[in-house]
Amino acid sequence: MKYTGLFLGGLLTGAALGASIALLYAPQKGSDTREQIKVKLKEMEDELQQMRDKVKAKGGELKEEMKVKMNDLEHKIENLIKEYKKNLEPSHGAN
């Protein structure tokens, strides 16, 4: 998860820098260029937030899945302990 977030952050940062540089070299007025940069940055910020939300949602799903698996494993261990203790008890018919 951590690496995915870092990758996505780097990807968006690189895209923002590339778009900004391209706009700065475009043949137009500076005020138009600055406005385009603001719009692009806002779009990328929105995309980043959407990606963060997706990562959080996926993390929540994984957390719930792990809870279920841990509970299942806990019950299996409890049953194994019961069986083990049951096998250790002396049988009532012996003697």
C-alpha atoms as a printed R data frame, in Angstrom:
   type eleno elety resid chain resno       x       y       z
1  ATOM     1    CA   MET     A     1   0.000   0.000   0.000
2  ATOM     2    CA   LYS     A     2   2.702   2.455   0.984
3  ATOM     3    CA   TYR     A     3   4.591   1.958  -2.254
4  ATOM     4    CA   THR     A     4   1.447   2.352  -4.344
5  ATOM     5    CA   GLY     A     5   0.760   5.722  -2.748
6  ATOM     6    CA   LEU     A     6   4.333   6.842  -3.273
7  ATOM     7    CA   PHE     A     7   4.242   5.733  -6.891
8  ATOM     8    CA   LEU     A     8   0.958   7.513  -7.572
9  ATOM     9    CA   GLY     A     9   2.206  10.653  -5.857
10 ATOM    10    CA   GLY     A    10   5.383  10.617  -7.927
11 ATOM    11    CA   LEU     A    11   3.421   9.987 -11.095
12 ATOM    12    CA   LEU     A    12   1.090  12.904 -10.464
13 ATOM    13    CA   THR     A    13   3.949  15.189  -9.448
14 ATOM    14    CA   GLY     A    14   5.802  14.348 -12.650
15 ATOM    15    CA   ALA     A    15   2.697  14.908 -14.728
16 ATOM    16    CA   ALA     A    16   2.075  18.266 -13.043
17 ATOM    17    CA   LEU     A    17   5.659  19.374 -13.626
18 ATOM    18    CA   GLY     A    18   5.570  18.269 -17.246
19 ATOM    19    CA   ALA     A    19   2.292  20.053 -17.894
20 ATOM    20    CA   SER     A    20   3.547  23.194 -16.173
21 ATOM    21    CA   ILE     A    21   6.757  23.269 -18.207
22 ATOM    22    CA   ALA     A    22   4.821  22.712 -21.429
23 ATOM    23    CA   LEU     A    23   2.473  25.569 -20.587
24 ATOM    24    CA   LEU     A    24   5.342  27.880 -19.718
25 ATOM    25    CA   TYR     A    25   6.846  27.378 -23.168
26 ATOM    26    CA   ALA     A    26   3.508  27.797 -24.946
27 ATOM    27    CA   PRO     A    27   3.161  30.969 -27.060
28 ATOM    28    CA   GLN     A    28   0.440  32.797 -25.101
29 ATOM    29    CA   LYS     A    29  -0.046  35.493 -22.492
30 ATOM    30    CA   GLY     A    30   1.359  34.829 -19.003
31 ATOM    31    CA   SER     A    31  -2.037  35.305 -17.356
32 ATOM    32    CA   ASP     A    32  -3.557  32.639 -19.628
33 ATOM    33    CA   THR     A    33  -0.682  30.296 -18.846
34 ATOM    34    CA   ARG     A    34  -1.065  30.810 -15.095
35 ATOM    35    CA   GLU     A    35  -4.798  30.152 -15.336
36 ATOM    36    CA   GLN     A    36  -4.188  26.947 -17.282
37 ATOM    37    CA   ILE     A    37  -1.647  25.833 -14.675
38 ATOM    38    CA   LYS     A    38  -4.183  26.463 -11.895
39 ATOM    39    CA   VAL     A    39  -6.827  24.448 -13.745
40 ATOM    40    CA   LYS     A    40  -4.453  21.551 -14.422
41 ATOM    41    CA   LEU     A    41  -3.240  21.489 -10.819
42 ATOM    42    CA   LYS     A    42  -6.833  21.445  -9.560
43 ATOM    43    CA   GLU     A    43  -7.666  18.561 -11.921
44 ATOM    44    CA   MET     A    44  -4.636  16.599 -10.733
45 ATOM    45    CA   GLU     A    45  -5.448  17.344  -7.104
46 ATOM    46    CA   ASP     A    46  -8.943  15.947  -7.657
47 ATOM    47    CA   GLU     A    47  -7.514  12.849  -9.348
48 ATOM    48    CA   LEU     A    48  -5.092  12.325  -6.476
49 ATOM    49    CA   GLN     A    49  -7.928  12.562  -3.955
50 ATOM    50    CA   GLN     A    50  -9.938  10.003  -5.937
51 ATOM    51    CA   MET     A    51  -6.941   7.662  -5.943
52 ATOM    52    CA   ARG     A    52  -6.461   8.155  -2.195
53 ATOM    53    CA   ASP     A    53 -10.117   7.327  -1.618
54 ATOM    54    CA   LYS     A    54  -9.797   4.165  -3.692
55 ATOM    55    CA   VAL     A    55  -6.661   3.088  -1.799
56 ATOM    56    CA   LYS     A    56  -8.390   3.728   1.550
57 ATOM    57    CA   ALA     A    57 -11.442   1.762   0.441
58 ATOM    58    CA   LYS     A    58  -9.290  -1.127  -0.715
59 ATOM    59    CA   GLY     A    59  -7.356  -1.010   2.552
60 ATOM    60    CA   GLY     A    60 -10.629  -1.154   4.484
61 ATOM    61    CA   GLU     A    61 -11.748  -4.158   2.461
62 ATOM    62    CA   LEU     A    62  -8.462  -5.930   3.137
63 ATOM    63    CA   LYS     A    63  -8.730  -5.133   6.849
64 ATOM    64    CA   GLU     A    64 -12.218  -6.644   7.050
65 ATOM    65    CA   GLU     A    65 -11.106  -9.694   5.086
66 ATOM    66    CA   MET     A    66  -8.200 -10.199   7.479
67 ATOM    67    CA   LYS     A    67 -10.541  -9.915  10.485
68 ATOM    68    CA   VAL     A    68 -12.728 -12.684   9.085
69 ATOM    69    CA   LYS     A    69  -9.719 -14.894   8.358
70 ATOM    70    CA   MET     A    70  -8.253 -14.261  11.809
71 ATOM    71    CA   ASN     A    71 -11.572 -15.161  13.479
72 ATOM    72    CA   ASP     A    72 -11.786 -18.319  11.405
73 ATOM    73    CA   LEU     A    73  -8.224 -19.257  12.325
74 ATOM    74    CA   GLU     A    74  -8.929 -18.553  15.996
75 ATOM    75    CA   HIS     A    75 -11.917 -20.923  15.941
76 ATOM    76    CA   LYS     A    76  -9.878 -23.606  14.220
77 ATOM    77    CA   ILE     A    77  -7.148 -23.296  16.853
78 ATOM    78    CA   GLU     A    78  -9.729 -23.468  19.662
79 ATOM    79    CA   ASN     A    79 -11.189 -26.624  18.130
80 ATOM    80    CA   LEU     A    80  -7.743 -28.182  17.795
81 ATOM    81    CA   ILE     A    81  -6.994 -27.405  21.450
82 ATOM    82    CA   LYS     A    82 -10.309 -28.978  22.497
83 ATOM    83    CA   GLU     A    83  -9.535 -32.089  20.454
84 ATOM    84    CA   TYR     A    84  -6.027 -32.265  21.904
85 ATOM    85    CA   LYS     A    85  -7.331 -31.967  25.475
86 ATOM    86    CA   LYS     A    86 -10.027 -34.516  24.735
87 ATOM    87    CA   ASN     A    87  -7.398 -36.990  23.508
88 ATOM    88    CA   LEU     A    88  -5.299 -36.386  26.632
89 ATOM    89    CA   GLU     A    89  -8.137 -37.267  29.018
90 ATOM    90    CA   PRO     A    90  -7.927 -40.814  30.360
91 ATOM    91    CA   SER     A    91 -10.646 -42.945  28.924
92 ATOM    92    CA   HIS     A    92 -13.380 -43.841  31.408
93 ATOM    93    CA   GLY     A    93 -13.501 -47.495  30.368
94 ATOM    94    CA   ALA     A    94  -9.827 -48.194  31.159
95 ATOM    95    CA   ASN     A    95  -8.803 -49.923  34.450
